[in-house]
XYZ file of C-alpha atoms in Angstrom:
596
model
C -28.375 0.885 12.629
C -31.640 0.369 14.442
C -32.982 -3.133 14.814
C -36.648 -3.543 15.521
C -37.975 -6.084 17.921
C -37.830 -9.551 16.544
C -36.216 -11.625 19.213
C -38.189 -14.401 20.703
C -37.759 -14.109 24.421
C -38.967 -16.660 26.874
C -39.505 -14.807 30.133
C -40.187 -18.042 31.994
C -36.721 -19.304 31.248
C -34.980 -16.241 32.560
C -35.056 -17.144 36.180
C -33.507 -20.527 35.348
C -30.666 -19.102 33.293
C -29.992 -16.039 35.389
C -29.027 -12.606 34.184
C -25.618 -11.022 34.014
C -23.789 -8.385 32.059
C -20.406 -7.491 30.543
C -18.817 -4.160 29.943
C -16.516 -3.533 27.013
C -15.644 -0.948 24.407
C -18.488 0.716 22.507
C -17.131 -0.180 19.073
C -20.085 0.472 16.784
C -23.276 2.317 17.788
C -26.784 0.894 17.924
C -28.779 -1.490 20.109
C -29.600 -5.061 19.161
C -31.611 -7.745 20.958
C -31.462 -11.369 19.905
C -30.214 -14.903 20.404
C -26.526 -15.586 20.914
C -24.573 -17.486 18.290
C -21.246 -18.672 19.662
C -18.669 -18.480 16.925
C -15.165 -19.870 17.138
C -12.596 -19.342 14.454
C -9.581 -19.607 16.670
C -9.139 -23.283 17.458
C -9.875 -26.673 16.008
C -8.916 -30.216 16.988
C -9.002 -33.372 14.856
C -8.412 -36.812 16.322
C -5.584 -38.947 14.987
C -6.757 -41.754 12.655
C -4.611 -44.421 10.948
C -5.258 -45.808 7.470
C -4.186 -49.035 5.817
C -1.170 -49.008 3.426
C -3.490 -49.763 0.528
C -5.501 -46.605 1.187
C -2.616 -44.125 0.904
C -3.000 -43.180 -2.776
C -6.762 -42.786 -2.449
C -6.283 -40.684 0.686
C -3.860 -38.371 -1.098
C -6.311 -38.011 -3.997
C -9.119 -37.285 -1.544
C -6.989 -34.571 0.068
C -6.101 -33.038 -3.326
C -9.760 -32.977 -4.335
C -10.751 -31.313 -1.054
C -8.112 -28.613 -1.501
C -9.279 -27.908 -5.051
C -12.893 -27.592 -3.900
C -11.926 -25.187 -1.123
C -9.911 -23.029 -3.527
C -12.967 -22.914 -5.789
C -15.217 -21.938 -2.857
C -12.859 -19.189 -1.699
C -12.617 -17.763 -5.205
C -16.408 -17.637 -5.315
C -16.537 -15.947 -1.922
C -13.838 -13.491 -3.007
C -15.925 -12.555 -6.034
C -19.057 -12.084 -3.907
C -17.244 -9.832 -1.444
C -15.753 -7.849 -4.308
C -19.233 -7.309 -5.701
C -20.667 -6.387 -2.329
C -18.087 -4.091 -0.762
C -15.283 -3.712 -3.277
C -12.031 -5.172 -4.464
C -10.022 -4.027 -1.465
C -12.014 -6.158 0.959
C -11.960 -9.089 -1.450
C -8.169 -9.139 -1.281
C -8.280 -10.457 2.249
C -8.993 -13.887 0.753
C -5.882 -13.984 -1.392
C -3.676 -15.317 1.440
C -6.129 -18.220 1.883
C -5.658 -19.262 -1.723
C -1.890 -18.810 -1.561
C -1.706 -21.030 1.513
C -3.722 -23.785 -0.126
C -1.405 -23.669 -3.141
C 1.751 -23.658 -1.039
C 3.939 -26.580 -2.260
C 5.518 -27.134 1.164
C 2.132 -27.361 2.871
C 0.873 -29.876 0.315
C 4.075 -31.926 0.392
C 4.236 -32.128 4.165
C 0.608 -33.239 4.361
C 1.144 -35.927 1.704
C 4.292 -37.094 3.494
C 2.257 -37.637 6.649
C -0.443 -39.491 4.726
C 2.265 -41.816 3.398
C 3.171 -42.686 6.996
C -0.355 -44.076 7.392
C -2.297 -41.108 8.732
C -5.696 -39.963 7.505
C -5.876 -36.864 5.295
C -7.869 -35.000 7.966
C -5.276 -35.604 10.665
C -2.290 -35.091 8.336
C -3.548 -31.672 7.222
C -4.463 -30.806 10.803
C -0.981 -31.645 12.087
C 0.711 -29.734 9.264
C -1.325 -26.608 9.815
C -0.972 -26.836 13.603
C 2.794 -26.869 13.157
C 2.603 -23.609 11.198
C 0.195 -22.074 13.698
C 2.506 -22.961 16.571
C 5.445 -21.314 14.800
C 3.417 -18.201 13.983
C 2.155 -17.882 17.561
C 5.726 -17.320 18.734
C 6.674 -15.013 15.880
C 7.614 -11.430 16.647
C 5.961 -10.331 13.420
C 2.367 -9.160 13.914
C 1.582 -9.963 10.291
C 2.491 -13.631 10.800
C 0.409 -13.844 13.983
C -2.552 -12.342 12.151
C -2.205 -15.081 9.502
C -3.088 -17.719 12.130
C -6.776 -16.999 11.608
C -6.336 -17.543 7.857
C -4.690 -20.931 8.459
C -7.418 -21.948 10.905
C -9.974 -20.881 8.339
C -8.571 -23.099 5.570
C -8.138 -25.988 8.034
C -11.834 -25.895 8.836
C -12.783 -25.576 5.193
C -10.619 -28.497 4.062
C -11.801 -30.633 6.965
C -15.433 -29.930 6.091
C -14.801 -31.078 2.502
C -12.986 -34.222 3.641
C -15.795 -35.341 5.945
C -18.559 -34.166 3.606
C -19.998 -31.516 5.901
C -21.086 -27.981 5.193
C -18.454 -25.434 6.209
C -19.969 -23.229 8.886
C -19.066 -19.575 8.828
C -20.860 -16.339 9.474
C -22.075 -16.008 5.888
C -23.966 -19.268 6.338
C -25.916 -18.145 9.406
C -29.562 -18.713 8.574
C -31.463 -16.782 11.231
C -30.918 -13.383 12.841
C -28.407 -13.768 15.696
C -25.906 -11.892 17.798
C -22.411 -13.271 17.269
C -20.321 -13.898 20.388
C -16.662 -14.687 19.730
C -13.285 -14.589 21.374
C -12.055 -12.578 18.419
C -13.024 -11.951 14.810
C -11.011 -11.329 11.697
C -11.854 -8.768 9.013
C -12.794 -11.824 6.946
C -15.370 -12.824 9.554
C -16.818 -9.325 9.635
C -17.017 -9.165 5.847
C -19.122 -12.335 6.003
C -21.752 -10.691 8.155
C -24.945 -10.272 6.215
C -27.034 -7.300 7.231
C -30.222 -8.521 8.869
C -28.794 -11.916 9.853
C -25.994 -10.678 12.075
C -27.725 -8.192 14.348
C -24.594 -7.345 16.296
C -21.403 -8.901 17.593
C -19.460 -9.109 20.840
C -15.798 -10.094 21.194
C -13.434 -10.737 24.092
C -10.624 -8.816 22.402
C -10.286 -5.871 20.050
C -10.082 -2.120 20.260
C -11.732 0.961 18.868
C -9.194 1.239 16.056
C -9.048 -2.449 15.060
C -9.956 -3.371 11.491
C -12.933 -5.393 12.690
C -14.304 -2.400 14.572
C -13.816 -0.113 11.596
C -15.590 -2.581 9.333
C -18.459 -2.917 11.819
C -19.034 0.816 11.746
C -18.792 0.835 7.946
C -21.384 -1.956 7.770
C -23.449 -0.292 10.541
C -23.469 -3.372 12.751
C -23.708 -2.617 16.517
C -20.693 -4.027 18.333
C -19.050 -4.220 21.739
C -15.440 -5.456 21.843
C -12.910 -6.091 24.587
C -15.288 -7.819 27.015
C -12.430 -10.174 27.995
C -14.455 -13.336 28.613
C -17.956 -13.051 27.151
C -17.330 -15.964 24.764
C -16.459 -18.228 27.694
C -19.673 -17.424 29.545
C -22.433 -16.934 26.999
C -24.118 -20.020 25.527
C -25.713 -20.382 22.119
C -29.384 -19.508 22.403
C -28.963 -17.136 25.338
C -30.875 -13.897 24.907
C -28.444 -11.025 24.522
C -28.765 -7.250 24.432
C -25.868 -5.435 22.788
C -25.704 -1.783 23.711
C -23.205 -0.447 21.191
C -23.882 3.077 22.410
C -22.456 2.459 25.885
C -20.324 -0.671 25.483
C -22.590 -2.957 27.531
C -23.773 -6.529 26.927
C -26.669 -8.043 28.891
C -27.088 -11.815 28.991
C -30.529 -13.319 29.625
C -31.819 -9.972 30.844
C -35.022 -9.559 32.783
C -38.248 -8.687 30.999
C -37.987 -5.166 32.382
C -34.485 -4.748 30.962
C -35.585 -5.997 27.544
C -38.516 -3.615 27.527
C -36.221 -0.763 28.578
C -33.879 -1.386 25.644
C -36.735 -1.842 23.202
C -37.928 1.591 24.199
C -34.388 2.898 23.689
C -34.326 1.289 20.239
C -37.519 3.115 19.373
C -36.176 6.366 20.779
C -32.961 6.009 18.766
C -35.066 5.440 15.653
C -37.178 8.513 16.415
C -34.065 10.571 17.106
C -32.386 9.452 13.905
C -35.457 10.206 11.852
C -35.543 13.686 13.388
C -31.833 14.122 12.831
C -32.189 13.053 9.209
C -34.160 16.248 8.648
C -30.990 18.203 9.487
C -28.985 16.539 6.717
C -28.976 19.492 4.345
C -28.598 22.143 7.058
C -25.229 23.511 8.218
C -23.898 23.163 11.771
C -24.409 26.773 12.848
C -24.838 28.007 16.417
C -27.856 30.146 17.217
C -25.625 33.217 17.140
C -24.339 32.419 13.665
C -20.975 30.646 14.127
C -20.457 27.764 11.734
C -18.592 24.595 12.741
C -17.477 22.340 9.884
C -18.553 18.717 10.342
C -16.545 16.112 8.454
C -16.233 12.343 8.382
C -13.430 9.934 9.245
C -13.199 7.085 6.729
C -10.863 4.328 5.648
C -12.570 2.756 2.642
C -14.251 4.039 -0.482
C -17.330 2.075 0.569
C -17.774 4.457 3.515
C -18.337 7.412 1.187
C -22.045 6.588 0.988
C -22.278 6.998 4.775
C -20.481 10.350 4.455
C -23.176 11.564 2.069
C -26.099 9.991 3.942
C -25.142 11.691 7.210
C -24.672 15.149 5.757
C -20.905 15.493 6.230
C -19.251 18.411 4.463
C -16.437 16.197 3.268
C -13.803 13.887 4.720
C -11.700 15.298 7.530
C -9.568 12.192 7.908
C -9.012 9.578 5.210
C -6.775 6.907 6.748
C -4.471 5.477 4.108
C -2.949 2.686 6.237
C -5.214 -0.018 4.805
C -3.393 0.194 1.502
C -0.310 -1.090 3.307
C -1.993 -3.445 5.769
C -4.134 -5.345 3.280
C -1.605 -5.731 0.482
C 1.074 -8.377 0.179
C 3.456 -5.820 -1.272
C 3.966 -2.093 -1.100
C 1.044 -0.444 -2.913
C 2.161 1.041 -6.202
C 1.612 4.679 -7.085
C -1.170 3.991 -9.578
C -3.001 1.773 -7.083
C -2.850 4.516 -4.469
C -3.787 7.221 -6.945
C -6.885 5.257 -7.948
C -7.935 4.817 -4.309
C -7.497 8.510 -3.450
C -8.985 9.794 -6.698
C -12.135 7.665 -6.358
C -12.942 9.148 -2.956
C -12.066 12.702 -3.997
C -14.041 12.439 -7.233
C -17.120 11.082 -5.453
C -17.107 13.910 -2.921
C -15.926 16.805 -5.101
C -16.059 19.730 -4.564
C -16.177 18.869 -0.847
C -12.705 18.491 0.677
C -10.947 15.195 1.361
C -8.063 15.238 3.860
C -5.724 12.310 3.169
C -3.455 11.370 6.056
C -0.145 9.903 4.948
C 0.392 6.360 6.232
C 0.309 6.276 10.025
C 1.972 2.905 10.532
C 3.855 1.588 13.545
C 2.634 1.270 17.120
C -0.275 -1.182 16.803
C -0.403 -0.885 13.003
C 2.460 -2.967 11.660
C 2.554 -3.754 7.964
C 4.414 -6.895 6.916
C 5.777 -5.052 3.902
C 7.809 -2.778 6.169
C 10.917 -4.254 7.821
C 10.436 -3.887 11.554
C 12.113 -5.131 14.691
C 10.443 -5.555 18.081
C 10.490 -2.381 20.142
C 10.024 -2.168 23.888
C 7.868 0.943 23.566
C 6.427 0.892 20.041
C 4.172 3.903 20.633
C 7.287 5.882 21.510
C 9.270 4.355 18.702
C 9.417 4.005 14.949
C 5.966 5.064 13.818
C 3.931 7.612 11.853
C 5.995 10.436 10.281
C 9.209 9.022 11.771
C 8.707 5.822 9.826
C 7.730 7.735 6.669
C 10.866 9.850 6.762
C 13.012 6.750 7.311
C 11.456 5.089 4.269
C 11.711 8.140 2.094
C 11.103 6.465 -1.279
C 8.006 4.655 -0.001
C 6.798 7.955 1.440
C 7.391 9.791 -1.820
C 5.453 7.209 -3.799
C 2.441 7.944 -1.611
C 2.898 11.698 -1.858
C 3.142 11.468 -5.661
C -0.165 9.558 -5.697
C -1.855 12.137 -3.457
C -0.465 15.048 -5.476
C -1.805 13.496 -8.691
C -5.227 13.062 -7.058
C -5.158 16.775 -6.158
C -6.031 17.582 -9.779
C -9.632 17.663 -8.507
C -8.666 20.642 -6.271
C -10.424 19.229 -3.208
C -7.591 17.076 -1.790
C -5.543 18.053 1.266
C -2.522 16.338 2.836
C -2.188 15.594 6.547
C 1.098 14.508 8.183
C 0.665 12.382 11.366
C 2.492 12.811 14.683
C 4.683 15.785 13.870
C 6.735 16.574 16.984
C 9.268 19.106 15.734
C 9.839 21.761 13.089
C 12.700 19.677 11.659
C 10.340 16.754 11.002
C 7.831 19.027 9.324
C 10.522 20.657 7.161
C 11.775 17.248 6.047
C 8.264 16.043 5.201
C 7.581 19.229 3.245
C 10.856 18.740 1.372
C 9.785 15.260 0.251
C 6.447 16.715 -0.812
C 8.237 19.391 -2.853
C 10.290 16.688 -4.577
C 7.113 14.792 -5.413
C 5.429 17.915 -6.794
C 8.434 18.775 -8.965
C 8.503 15.256 -10.388
C 4.781 15.268 -11.107
C 5.066 18.669 -12.743
C 8.005 17.588 -14.934
C 5.974 14.581 -16.047
C 3.169 16.842 -17.212
C 0.462 15.682 -14.797
C -2.254 18.099 -13.772
C -2.245 18.784 -10.020
C -2.906 21.484 -7.449
C 0.410 23.262 -6.884
C -1.078 24.873 -3.766
C -2.428 21.659 -2.294
C -3.227 22.484 1.369
C -0.979 20.775 3.908
C -1.799 20.167 7.551
C -0.315 18.356 10.512
C -1.795 16.293 13.279
C -1.262 17.708 16.744
C -0.815 14.527 18.764
C 2.131 15.064 21.073
C 2.701 17.738 23.754
C 5.848 19.042 22.045
C 3.795 19.975 18.976
C 1.436 21.978 21.163
C 4.326 23.809 22.807
C 5.780 24.865 19.443
C 2.420 25.237 17.675
C 3.088 28.913 16.940
C 6.136 27.917 14.846
C 4.466 24.956 13.154
C 1.411 27.045 12.285
C 3.538 29.347 10.104
C 4.450 26.438 7.822
C 1.100 24.711 7.262
C -2.462 25.454 6.204
C -4.341 23.737 9.027
C -4.051 21.754 12.265
C -5.948 18.590 13.084
C -5.872 17.419 16.697
C -5.658 13.645 17.169
C -7.110 13.382 20.647
C -6.412 9.664 21.210
C -2.660 10.071 20.893
C -2.594 13.518 22.480
C -4.206 12.031 25.604
C -1.970 8.967 25.512
C 1.247 10.954 25.277
C 0.210 13.776 27.612
C -1.119 11.656 30.463
C 1.469 8.905 29.787
C -1.170 6.180 29.490
C -1.040 3.341 26.983
C -4.674 3.301 25.886
C -4.468 -0.425 25.134
C -3.399 -1.257 28.696
C -6.471 -2.381 30.632
C -4.732 -1.970 33.988
C -4.525 1.788 33.624
C -7.440 2.402 31.256
C -9.162 4.474 33.937
C -6.368 7.040 33.645
C -7.082 7.602 29.943
C -9.276 10.628 30.570
C -10.341 12.734 27.548
C -11.587 15.410 29.935
C -8.379 15.675 31.936
C -7.883 19.430 32.546
C -4.399 19.156 31.109
C -5.802 17.896 27.794
C -8.361 20.691 27.636
C -5.604 23.261 28.187
C -3.418 21.708 25.462
C -6.330 21.934 23.022
C -6.968 25.567 24.012
C -3.288 26.377 23.460
C -3.366 24.746 20.027
C -6.429 26.755 18.994
C -4.845 30.014 20.151
C -1.608 29.373 18.227
C -3.463 28.371 15.070
C -5.830 31.306 15.092
C -2.983 33.744 15.773
C -1.428 32.414 12.561
C -4.740 32.587 10.713
C -5.218 28.856 10.155
C -8.176 26.625 11.195
C -8.091 23.797 13.738
C -9.994 20.534 13.508
C -10.442 17.671 15.960
C -10.398 14.294 14.230
C -9.891 11.922 17.168
C -12.533 9.982 19.075
C -13.485 13.122 21.000
C -14.632 14.711 17.745
C -17.823 12.632 17.884
C -18.441 13.038 21.613
C -21.617 15.136 22.251
C -20.302 16.461 25.556
C -17.019 17.467 23.967
C -18.829 19.174 21.066
C -20.065 21.950 23.333
C -16.634 22.331 24.870
C -14.876 22.384 21.479
C -17.296 25.027 20.212
C -16.472 27.138 23.232
C -12.723 26.629 22.799
C -12.920 27.871 19.195
C -12.408 24.612 17.291
C -13.344 25.265 13.647
C -14.061 21.726 12.438
C -14.927 18.344 13.877
C -14.326 15.069 12.060
C -15.848 11.807 13.230
C -17.522 8.509 12.328
C -20.222 9.481 9.792
C -23.069 8.185 11.979
C -22.098 10.594 14.769
C -22.515 13.696 12.615
C -26.309 14.214 12.906
C -26.438 14.376 16.755
C -23.375 16.611 16.881
C -24.991 18.893 14.297
C -28.155 19.097 16.364
C -26.222 20.113 19.486
C -24.344 22.844 17.663
C -27.550 24.200 16.150
C -29.100 24.439 19.648
C -26.355 26.378 21.425
C -24.944 29.876 21.311
C -21.232 30.234 20.686
C -21.030 32.740 23.515
C -22.736 30.282 25.867
C -20.284 27.542 24.852
C -17.362 29.932 25.371
C -18.544 30.663 28.916
C -18.637 26.926 29.637
C -15.135 26.505 28.197
C -13.822 29.318 30.396
C -15.276 27.629 33.476
C -13.814 24.278 32.431
C -10.325 25.756 32.032
C -10.397 26.694 35.725
C -11.307 23.209 37.003
C -8.904 20.796 38.656
C -10.119 17.315 37.717
C -11.674 15.401 34.833
C -14.593 14.476 37.050
C -15.332 18.140 37.679
C -15.174 18.820 33.931
C -17.585 15.994 33.077
C -20.003 16.983 35.843
C -20.087 20.605 34.732
C -20.754 19.690 31.095
C -23.370 17.109 32.132
C -25.242 19.768 34.067
C -25.216 22.088 31.061
C -26.399 19.304 28.740
C -29.258 18.593 31.133
C -30.210 22.267 31.158
C -30.334 22.180 27.354
C -32.448 18.995 27.419
C -29.872 17.195 25.265
C -29.443 14.116 27.435
C -31.151 11.882 24.851
C -28.314 12.473 22.348
C-alpha cells in the first residue's frame, strides 16, 4: 500500500527532538510517514478505593450494568468485523464475551465489592489474578488470552468511570501505531487510511498480526525490541516496511528521500499493474508459475488483483488456532470450498494443518517440549491425531469436487511418514466415495521439502507424489541448525548459504528425474534476488505474498533462462553466502533491476 504525503512535519522541531532509528523485521511492505500514536494494550493499573457499607449494593449494580454495556459493545464490534473481513475474524471476540459472562469472574468481583472495595478496583484485582496465573502457564493459548482479559478490563473500567474506551478503531486522525505488541484483535481494528502503519517491539514474520497486516496491506515493522519505550506520541515516524527500518524524528533530507521512494514505489506498482494479465515467461520462452500464499478467504481478492495463477500455499492452521474447539468437517469444507470456488479453475494447494513449534492450538493436548521445532509438530502431530487428521482430509477431498484442489503434507522427513499420510488419505477418499459425495479421485498430492533428510531421499519420495514444494524457512532452520526466532544467532539464518542452494538444486534434480514439478513457497519465493537464482536452478513455480508477485513477474520477463542458469552454475561453486549475495547483486545491477 502506498501512502501519499500527508504528514505535518515541523523541521524546526527536529533538532530539539533528535533523530534515531530502529531496525526490525520487514513484516508488511510499503512506506508510511506520519505521527506516532503510542498504543498500550498490555498493562493497566487502577488505584485501590474503599466504599462505604451502604454503597455496596449500588456498586454491584453499577458493575453489572458496566459489564452488560461492554458485552453489547463487543457484540456490535463483532458484527462490524464480520461485515468487514468475514466471520472467521469476528470469532476472535467470542472469548471476550465468554470471559465477561464467566460466573466465577463475576462472583469473585462481587465478593470483593462486598468487602468494601470499589467496582473498578475489585474487577481490576480479579482480572489481575487471572493474568498473573496465565503469565506462568505453560499453555501458549492461555498466555495469548492475557490480551483478551486486559482488553475487557479496560472496557469495563471505561464504562465504570464514564469515559470513552480508547482502541485502535477509535483513532480519529491518520497515525502510525507504536506498540510493545499487538493482538489480531488490535490489527482487525485498524481502519485503512487512519492507521498508516504499525511498529511493534515483538512479533515475527509468521505471527497472526503480521499475516493480517499483509492481508490488510498495512506497512509494518515488527521485532524492534524497544521502539515503544523510546518513541513518544506525536514524534514523526517513517516506517520502511520494505527493509524493516523505522526512523524517528528524521531529518528533512531523510523525509524527502522516503517521499521520493513512496512516489517511486507508486510508479513501479502502476507499471507492474500492466503486467497483471501477462504470464511470467523468460525472454527465451520458459514459463515460471507464480502463485500466492494465503491464510484467509479475504486474501483471495489480493490473489486476483496481483495476477497470481492460483494459490500455491493455503495455510489451514487458522481453523484450529481461532476456534475454541476442533473445527468440524463441514466448517472446514466450507472454508476450503469457498477459496477453491472463487479461484476455479486456477489451482488451490491446501496444506494440512502445520501445528506445533510456534503454532500451538489449545484444542490439541500438548506438553512443554525442550526443542519444539524438533518435536511434535506438522505431519508428526497429524499422524498422532489420526482422527483429527482424517476429518481435515475428508473436508479437503470433498472440496476437490471442483477439480482444482491439491493437498500438501508439511515436514515429511521419511518415506514411512509419507506412506502413513497417504494411507489416511486413502481411508478418507473411500469413506467419501461410499457416502456418495462427488470428489476428484486423482486429487494431486504433494509434500513440503523442509528437512535435509527429505532432500537426501527426494528420489524415493518423488515416486509417490505429484509435486514438491520447498519450505525455505524450515529448510534453512534445520539445515544450518539455527532457530530463526533466536535473536542471538539470527545472523546465521542465511537464505543464501551455499549449503541451502545445493539442497534446493538436489531437490529440483530429483523431482525432474521423476517427472514432477517443484515449487518454492517459503519466504525466499518472494525474494527478487532469489527469483533469478531459482529460475536458473530449474524451479517450476514460486508462491509468495500476493503483493510480491508483480515485481517477481517483471524480473522473470526480463531475463533469459539460459542466463539465469549460468548464474546458478556460478553460485553453486561459491563458498559463502556473502559471495552468493554479491554475485547476484552484481547481476541485478547489470539488468537495471535494483529498483525492484
